[in-house]
Amino acid sequence: MENINFGKLTGIGVGPGDPELMTLKAINVIKNSDIIAFPGKSKDESMAFGIAEKAVPEIIEKELLAIDLPMTKDTKRLRKNHENAALTIEKHLKAGENIAFLTLGDPAFYSTFSYIKDIVKRDGFDTEIIAGVTSFNAVAAKLNIPISLGNESVLILPGLDEEDAIFSQSHNLPDNIIILKAGKNAGKIREVLKSAGYSAAMISNCGLENEEIFNNIDAIPDNASYFSLIIAKKNYMGYNSPSALH
């Protein structure tokens, strides 16, 4: 179904919160797109749009396309939502309009955009991804620590249950663990990490006005906001200089 007169769908990573972390390429694509799409019922409730607007104020002059994607764990409903979103987007692509779809962080990392992009691509339209700064890259930079060094392993988890099997065999633990969206389980995660011998730090709402930094594992609270990310390490001394984590 490919047609040179059709528009293109581009996923734009706006980063975790700080608009200054948006890439020049992301900004240029936004400026040159006909339509700005974003998840949410309106621009006022879209974090991604709010971040992009601070970096590209003229975005408000573009045609805006809110894509309502209700949160659900029902896989059939999720698939239906993604199909509906793709259908809405494809109507504009068929009219030859280029669409920039804004996403938090990076579009290729735990992003709803990937599901929609795959459907649009399946249907024969041109798609592209513009990389964005991930939440864990931003948190590591803010904490002034490396994510990994040398040959160290890194494990990234979307969350962690108290009984997570990863910690059941202490002889095979990763050197570094990144735990996304710690939220209400922050306290449980803290205790599991401590019992496994890790040091850790956490940032909530990195790059946003309500950012909170917890510089060591004992400072991590029992409950935290949804956008809370923990970086845990087995052996990090920071070359004996003052650092987060210890």
Tab-separated table of C-alpha atoms in Angstrom:
chain	number	residue	atom	x	y	z
A	1	MET	CA	0.000	0.000	0.000
A	2	GLU	CA	3.045	2.279	0.020
A	3	ASN	CA	2.373	5.633	-1.625
A	4	ILE	CA	4.783	8.541	-1.955
A	5	ASN	CA	1.887	10.912	-1.361
A	6	PHE	CA	1.181	9.475	2.077
A	7	GLY	CA	2.478	11.168	5.215
A	8	LYS	CA	5.002	9.743	7.642
A	9	LEU	CA	4.599	8.820	11.304
A	10	THR	CA	7.589	9.691	13.509
A	11	GLY	CA	7.902	8.798	17.175
A	12	ILE	CA	9.623	11.583	19.097
A	13	GLY	CA	11.338	10.927	22.411
A	14	VAL	CA	10.965	14.069	24.536
A	15	GLY	CA	13.057	12.676	27.396
A	16	PRO	CA	12.079	12.201	31.042
A	17	GLY	CA	11.117	15.750	31.980
A	18	ASP	CA	13.777	18.393	31.438
A	19	PRO	CA	13.012	20.050	28.069
A	20	GLU	CA	16.709	20.869	27.639
A	21	LEU	CA	17.339	17.144	27.232
A	22	MET	CA	15.343	17.025	24.007
A	23	THR	CA	17.543	16.434	20.971
A	24	LEU	CA	17.987	18.908	18.134
A	25	LYS	CA	16.629	16.287	15.758
A	26	ALA	CA	13.460	15.888	17.832
A	27	ILE	CA	12.926	19.649	17.844
A	28	ASN	CA	13.478	19.919	14.094
A	29	VAL	CA	11.039	17.101	13.303
A	30	ILE	CA	8.402	18.716	15.521
A	31	LYS	CA	8.849	22.033	13.738
A	32	ASN	CA	8.554	20.392	10.315
A	33	SER	CA	5.572	18.118	11.066
A	34	ASP	CA	2.011	18.918	10.057
A	35	ILE	CA	0.387	17.303	13.084
A	36	ILE	CA	1.546	16.758	16.667
A	37	ALA	CA	0.078	13.631	18.243
A	38	PHE	CA	0.401	12.704	21.907
A	39	PRO	CA	-1.126	10.236	24.376
A	40	GLY	CA	-3.964	11.622	26.488
A	41	LYS	CA	-7.376	13.210	26.198
A	42	SER	CA	-5.979	16.715	25.800
A	43	LYS	CA	-2.693	18.597	25.647
A	44	ASP	CA	-3.218	19.794	29.212
A	45	GLU	CA	-3.025	16.270	30.611
A	46	SER	CA	-0.141	15.113	28.413
A	47	MET	CA	3.253	15.211	30.144
A	48	ALA	CA	4.984	14.617	26.829
A	49	PHE	CA	3.284	17.617	25.236
A	50	GLY	CA	4.092	19.817	28.242
A	51	ILE	CA	7.779	18.968	27.962
A	52	ALA	CA	7.878	19.532	24.202
A	53	GLU	CA	6.023	22.841	24.479
A	54	LYS	CA	8.731	24.254	26.742
A	55	ALA	CA	11.384	23.375	24.165
A	56	VAL	CA	9.303	24.319	21.107
A	57	PRO	CA	6.753	26.996	22.133
A	58	GLU	CA	5.433	27.293	18.585
A	59	ILE	CA	4.161	23.712	18.821
A	60	ILE	CA	0.878	25.157	20.055
A	61	GLU	CA	0.298	26.585	16.563
A	62	LYS	CA	0.357	23.105	15.016
A	63	GLU	CA	-2.667	20.892	14.487
A	64	LEU	CA	-2.883	18.767	17.637
A	65	LEU	CA	-4.086	15.185	17.784
A	66	ALA	CA	-4.848	13.753	21.227
A	67	ILE	CA	-4.725	9.948	21.295
A	68	ASP	CA	-6.738	8.613	24.226
A	69	LEU	CA	-5.125	5.395	25.477
A	70	PRO	CA	-6.853	4.315	28.712
A	71	MET	CA	-4.634	2.246	30.988
A	72	THR	CA	-5.708	-1.374	31.261
A	73	LYS	CA	-4.148	-4.790	31.770
A	74	ASP	CA	-6.731	-6.424	29.506
A	75	THR	CA	-4.679	-7.434	26.467
A	76	LYS	CA	-7.718	-7.490	24.159
A	77	ARG	CA	-8.726	-3.965	25.170
A	78	LEU	CA	-5.132	-2.795	24.799
A	79	ARG	CA	-4.948	-4.225	21.298
A	80	LYS	CA	-8.258	-2.576	20.401
A	81	ASN	CA	-7.025	0.781	21.732
A	82	HIS	CA	-3.839	0.485	19.692
A	83	GLU	CA	-5.771	-0.440	16.541
A	84	ASN	CA	-8.131	2.517	17.028
A	85	ALA	CA	-5.210	4.878	17.556
A	86	ALA	CA	-3.495	3.583	14.427
A	87	LEU	CA	-6.700	4.018	12.422
A	88	THR	CA	-7.004	7.638	13.528
A	89	ILE	CA	-3.388	8.312	12.602
A	90	GLU	CA	-3.665	6.557	9.242
A	91	LYS	CA	-6.521	8.826	8.163
A	92	HIS	CA	-4.141	11.774	8.387
A	93	LEU	CA	-1.275	9.893	6.758
A	94	LYS	CA	-3.490	9.070	3.798
A	95	ALA	CA	-4.121	12.810	3.427
A	96	GLY	CA	-0.362	13.312	3.065
A	97	GLU	CA	0.151	14.819	6.521
A	98	ASN	CA	3.322	14.093	8.496
A	99	ILE	CA	2.731	13.272	12.150
A	100	ALA	CA	5.119	13.642	15.087
A	101	PHE	CA	3.997	11.416	17.959
A	102	LEU	CA	5.386	12.614	21.301
A	103	THR	CA	6.454	10.085	23.904
A	104	LEU	CA	8.103	10.337	27.309
A	105	GLY	CA	11.695	9.135	27.411
A	106	ASP	CA	12.566	7.095	24.338
A	107	PRO	CA	9.951	5.736	21.893
A	108	ALA	CA	11.702	2.353	21.716
A	109	PHE	CA	11.805	1.796	25.479
A	110	TYR	CA	8.559	0.624	27.149
A	111	SER	CA	6.534	2.974	24.963
A	112	THR	CA	2.958	2.584	23.760
A	113	PHE	CA	4.103	4.224	20.547
A	114	SER	CA	5.865	1.021	19.496
A	115	TYR	CA	2.575	-0.903	19.409
A	116	ILE	CA	0.891	1.802	17.335
A	117	LYS	CA	3.915	2.188	15.054
A	118	ASP	CA	3.972	-1.532	14.300
A	119	ILE	CA	0.322	-1.469	13.217
A	120	VAL	CA	0.840	1.624	11.059
A	121	LYS	CA	3.946	0.070	9.515
A	122	ARG	CA	2.057	-3.188	8.929
A	123	ASP	CA	-0.551	-1.221	7.022
A	124	GLY	CA	2.094	0.063	4.624
A	125	PHE	CA	2.911	3.528	5.934
A	126	ASP	CA	6.349	5.008	6.487
A	127	THR	CA	7.467	5.239	10.125
A	128	GLU	CA	10.535	6.424	12.016
A	129	ILE	CA	11.803	6.674	15.586
A	130	ILE	CA	13.750	9.644	16.950
A	131	ALA	CA	15.664	8.533	20.024
A	132	GLY	CA	15.164	10.344	23.303
A	133	VAL	CA	17.003	10.395	26.625
A	134	THR	CA	15.714	7.536	28.759
A	135	SER	CA	14.650	7.963	32.367
A	136	PHE	CA	17.512	5.818	33.662
A	137	ASN	CA	20.131	7.782	31.721
A	138	ALA	CA	18.757	11.014	33.190
A	139	VAL	CA	18.640	9.592	36.727
A	140	ALA	CA	22.228	8.297	36.543
A	141	ALA	CA	23.410	11.703	35.308
A	142	LYS	CA	21.510	13.515	38.050
A	143	LEU	CA	23.019	11.178	40.673
A	144	ASN	CA	26.447	11.692	39.091
A	145	ILE	CA	27.098	7.954	38.836
A	146	PRO	CA	27.789	5.522	35.978
A	147	ILE	CA	25.166	2.990	34.954
A	148	SER	CA	27.854	0.365	34.484
A	149	LEU	CA	31.622	0.056	34.209
A	150	GLY	CA	33.974	-2.393	32.522
A	151	ASN	CA	32.289	-5.753	31.961
A	152	GLU	CA	29.515	-5.239	34.501
A	153	SER	CA	26.051	-6.567	33.772
A	154	VAL	CA	22.920	-4.411	33.847
A	155	LEU	CA	19.384	-5.635	34.482
A	156	ILE	CA	16.410	-3.368	33.750
A	157	LEU	CA	13.084	-4.212	35.363
A	158	PRO	CA	9.689	-2.524	34.843
A	159	GLY	CA	8.988	-3.202	38.532
A	160	LEU	CA	9.880	-5.650	41.272
A	161	ASP	CA	7.736	-7.929	43.412
A	162	GLU	CA	8.815	-8.556	46.971
A	163	GLU	CA	9.367	-12.223	46.183
A	164	ASP	CA	11.134	-11.635	42.889
A	165	ALA	CA	12.924	-14.810	41.830
A	166	ILE	CA	15.960	-12.852	40.653
A	167	PHE	CA	17.076	-12.554	44.262
A	168	SER	CA	16.423	-16.158	45.233
A	169	GLN	CA	19.904	-17.245	44.141
A	170	SER	CA	22.466	-14.778	45.438
A	171	HIS	CA	25.351	-16.323	43.487
A	172	ASN	CA	24.031	-15.079	40.162
A	173	LEU	CA	22.949	-11.509	40.803
A	174	PRO	CA	23.568	-8.763	38.213
A	175	ASP	CA	26.136	-6.070	38.992
A	176	ASN	CA	23.649	-3.258	38.395
A	177	ILE	CA	19.869	-3.151	38.538
A	178	ILE	CA	17.567	-0.440	37.214
A	179	ILE	CA	14.011	-0.579	38.526
A	180	LEU	CA	11.431	1.589	36.793
A	181	LYS	CA	8.221	2.957	38.296
A	182	ALA	CA	9.024	1.829	41.834
A	183	GLY	CA	6.062	3.837	43.145
A	184	LYS	CA	4.071	2.261	45.941
A	185	ASN	CA	6.478	-0.708	46.110
A	186	ALA	CA	9.537	1.451	46.842
A	187	GLY	CA	9.790	0.277	50.452
A	188	LYS	CA	9.535	-3.392	49.531
A	189	ILE	CA	12.089	-2.953	46.775
A	190	ARG	CA	14.433	-1.159	49.200
A	191	GLU	CA	14.341	-4.063	51.650
A	192	VAL	CA	14.822	-6.710	48.950
A	193	LEU	CA	17.840	-4.843	47.594
A	194	LYS	CA	19.328	-4.373	51.063
A	195	SER	CA	18.949	-8.051	51.881
A	196	ALA	CA	20.714	-8.906	48.623
A	197	GLY	CA	23.648	-6.622	49.491
A	198	TYR	CA	23.007	-3.780	47.082
A	199	SER	CA	23.534	-0.066	47.553
A	200	ALA	CA	20.961	2.096	45.791
A	201	ALA	CA	19.549	5.545	45.148
A	202	MET	CA	16.236	6.762	43.727
A	203	ILE	CA	14.856	9.813	41.970
A	204	SER	CA	11.169	10.603	41.657
A	205	ASN	CA	9.915	12.755	38.767
A	206	CYS	CA	13.400	13.311	37.363
A	207	GLY	CA	13.676	16.628	35.547
A	208	LEU	CA	10.259	17.877	36.641
A	209	GLU	CA	9.402	20.648	39.091
A	210	ASN	CA	8.455	18.134	41.793
A	211	GLU	CA	11.684	16.132	41.487
A	212	GLU	CA	12.865	14.358	44.641
A	213	ILE	CA	16.284	12.765	45.137
A	214	PHE	CA	17.009	9.952	47.606
A	215	ASN	CA	20.781	9.596	47.644
A	216	ASN	CA	21.151	6.279	49.435
A	217	ILE	CA	19.191	3.112	49.993
A	218	ASP	CA	18.102	4.004	53.536
A	219	ALA	CA	16.617	7.274	52.294
A	220	ILE	CA	14.221	5.510	49.911
A	221	PRO	CA	10.695	5.891	51.376
A	222	ASP	CA	8.049	3.204	51.675
A	223	ASN	CA	5.877	4.945	49.091
A	224	ALA	CA	6.885	7.095	46.150
A	225	SER	CA	5.306	8.679	43.094
A	226	TYR	CA	4.610	6.597	39.995
A	227	PHE	CA	7.619	7.994	38.102
A	228	SER	CA	10.264	6.833	40.585
A	229	LEU	CA	13.382	5.053	39.383
A	230	ILE	CA	15.930	3.137	41.448
A	231	ILE	CA	19.511	2.391	40.440
A	232	ALA	CA	21.103	-0.360	42.523
A	233	LYS	CA	24.712	-1.538	42.510
A	234	LYS	CA	26.621	-4.388	44.098
A	235	ASN	CA	30.084	-2.870	44.055
A	236	TYR	CA	30.442	0.850	43.504
A	237	MET	CA	32.855	2.953	45.513
A	238	GLY	CA	33.011	5.997	43.236
A	239	TYR	CA	36.822	5.892	43.506
A	240	ASN	CA	36.376	6.785	47.166
A	241	SER	CA	34.858	10.187	46.377
A	242	PRO	CA	31.586	11.526	47.770
A	243	SER	CA	28.753	10.014	45.767
A	244	ALA	CA	25.208	8.884	45.766
A	245	LEU	CA	24.478	5.298	46.819
A	246	HIS	CA	26.653	5.292	49.933
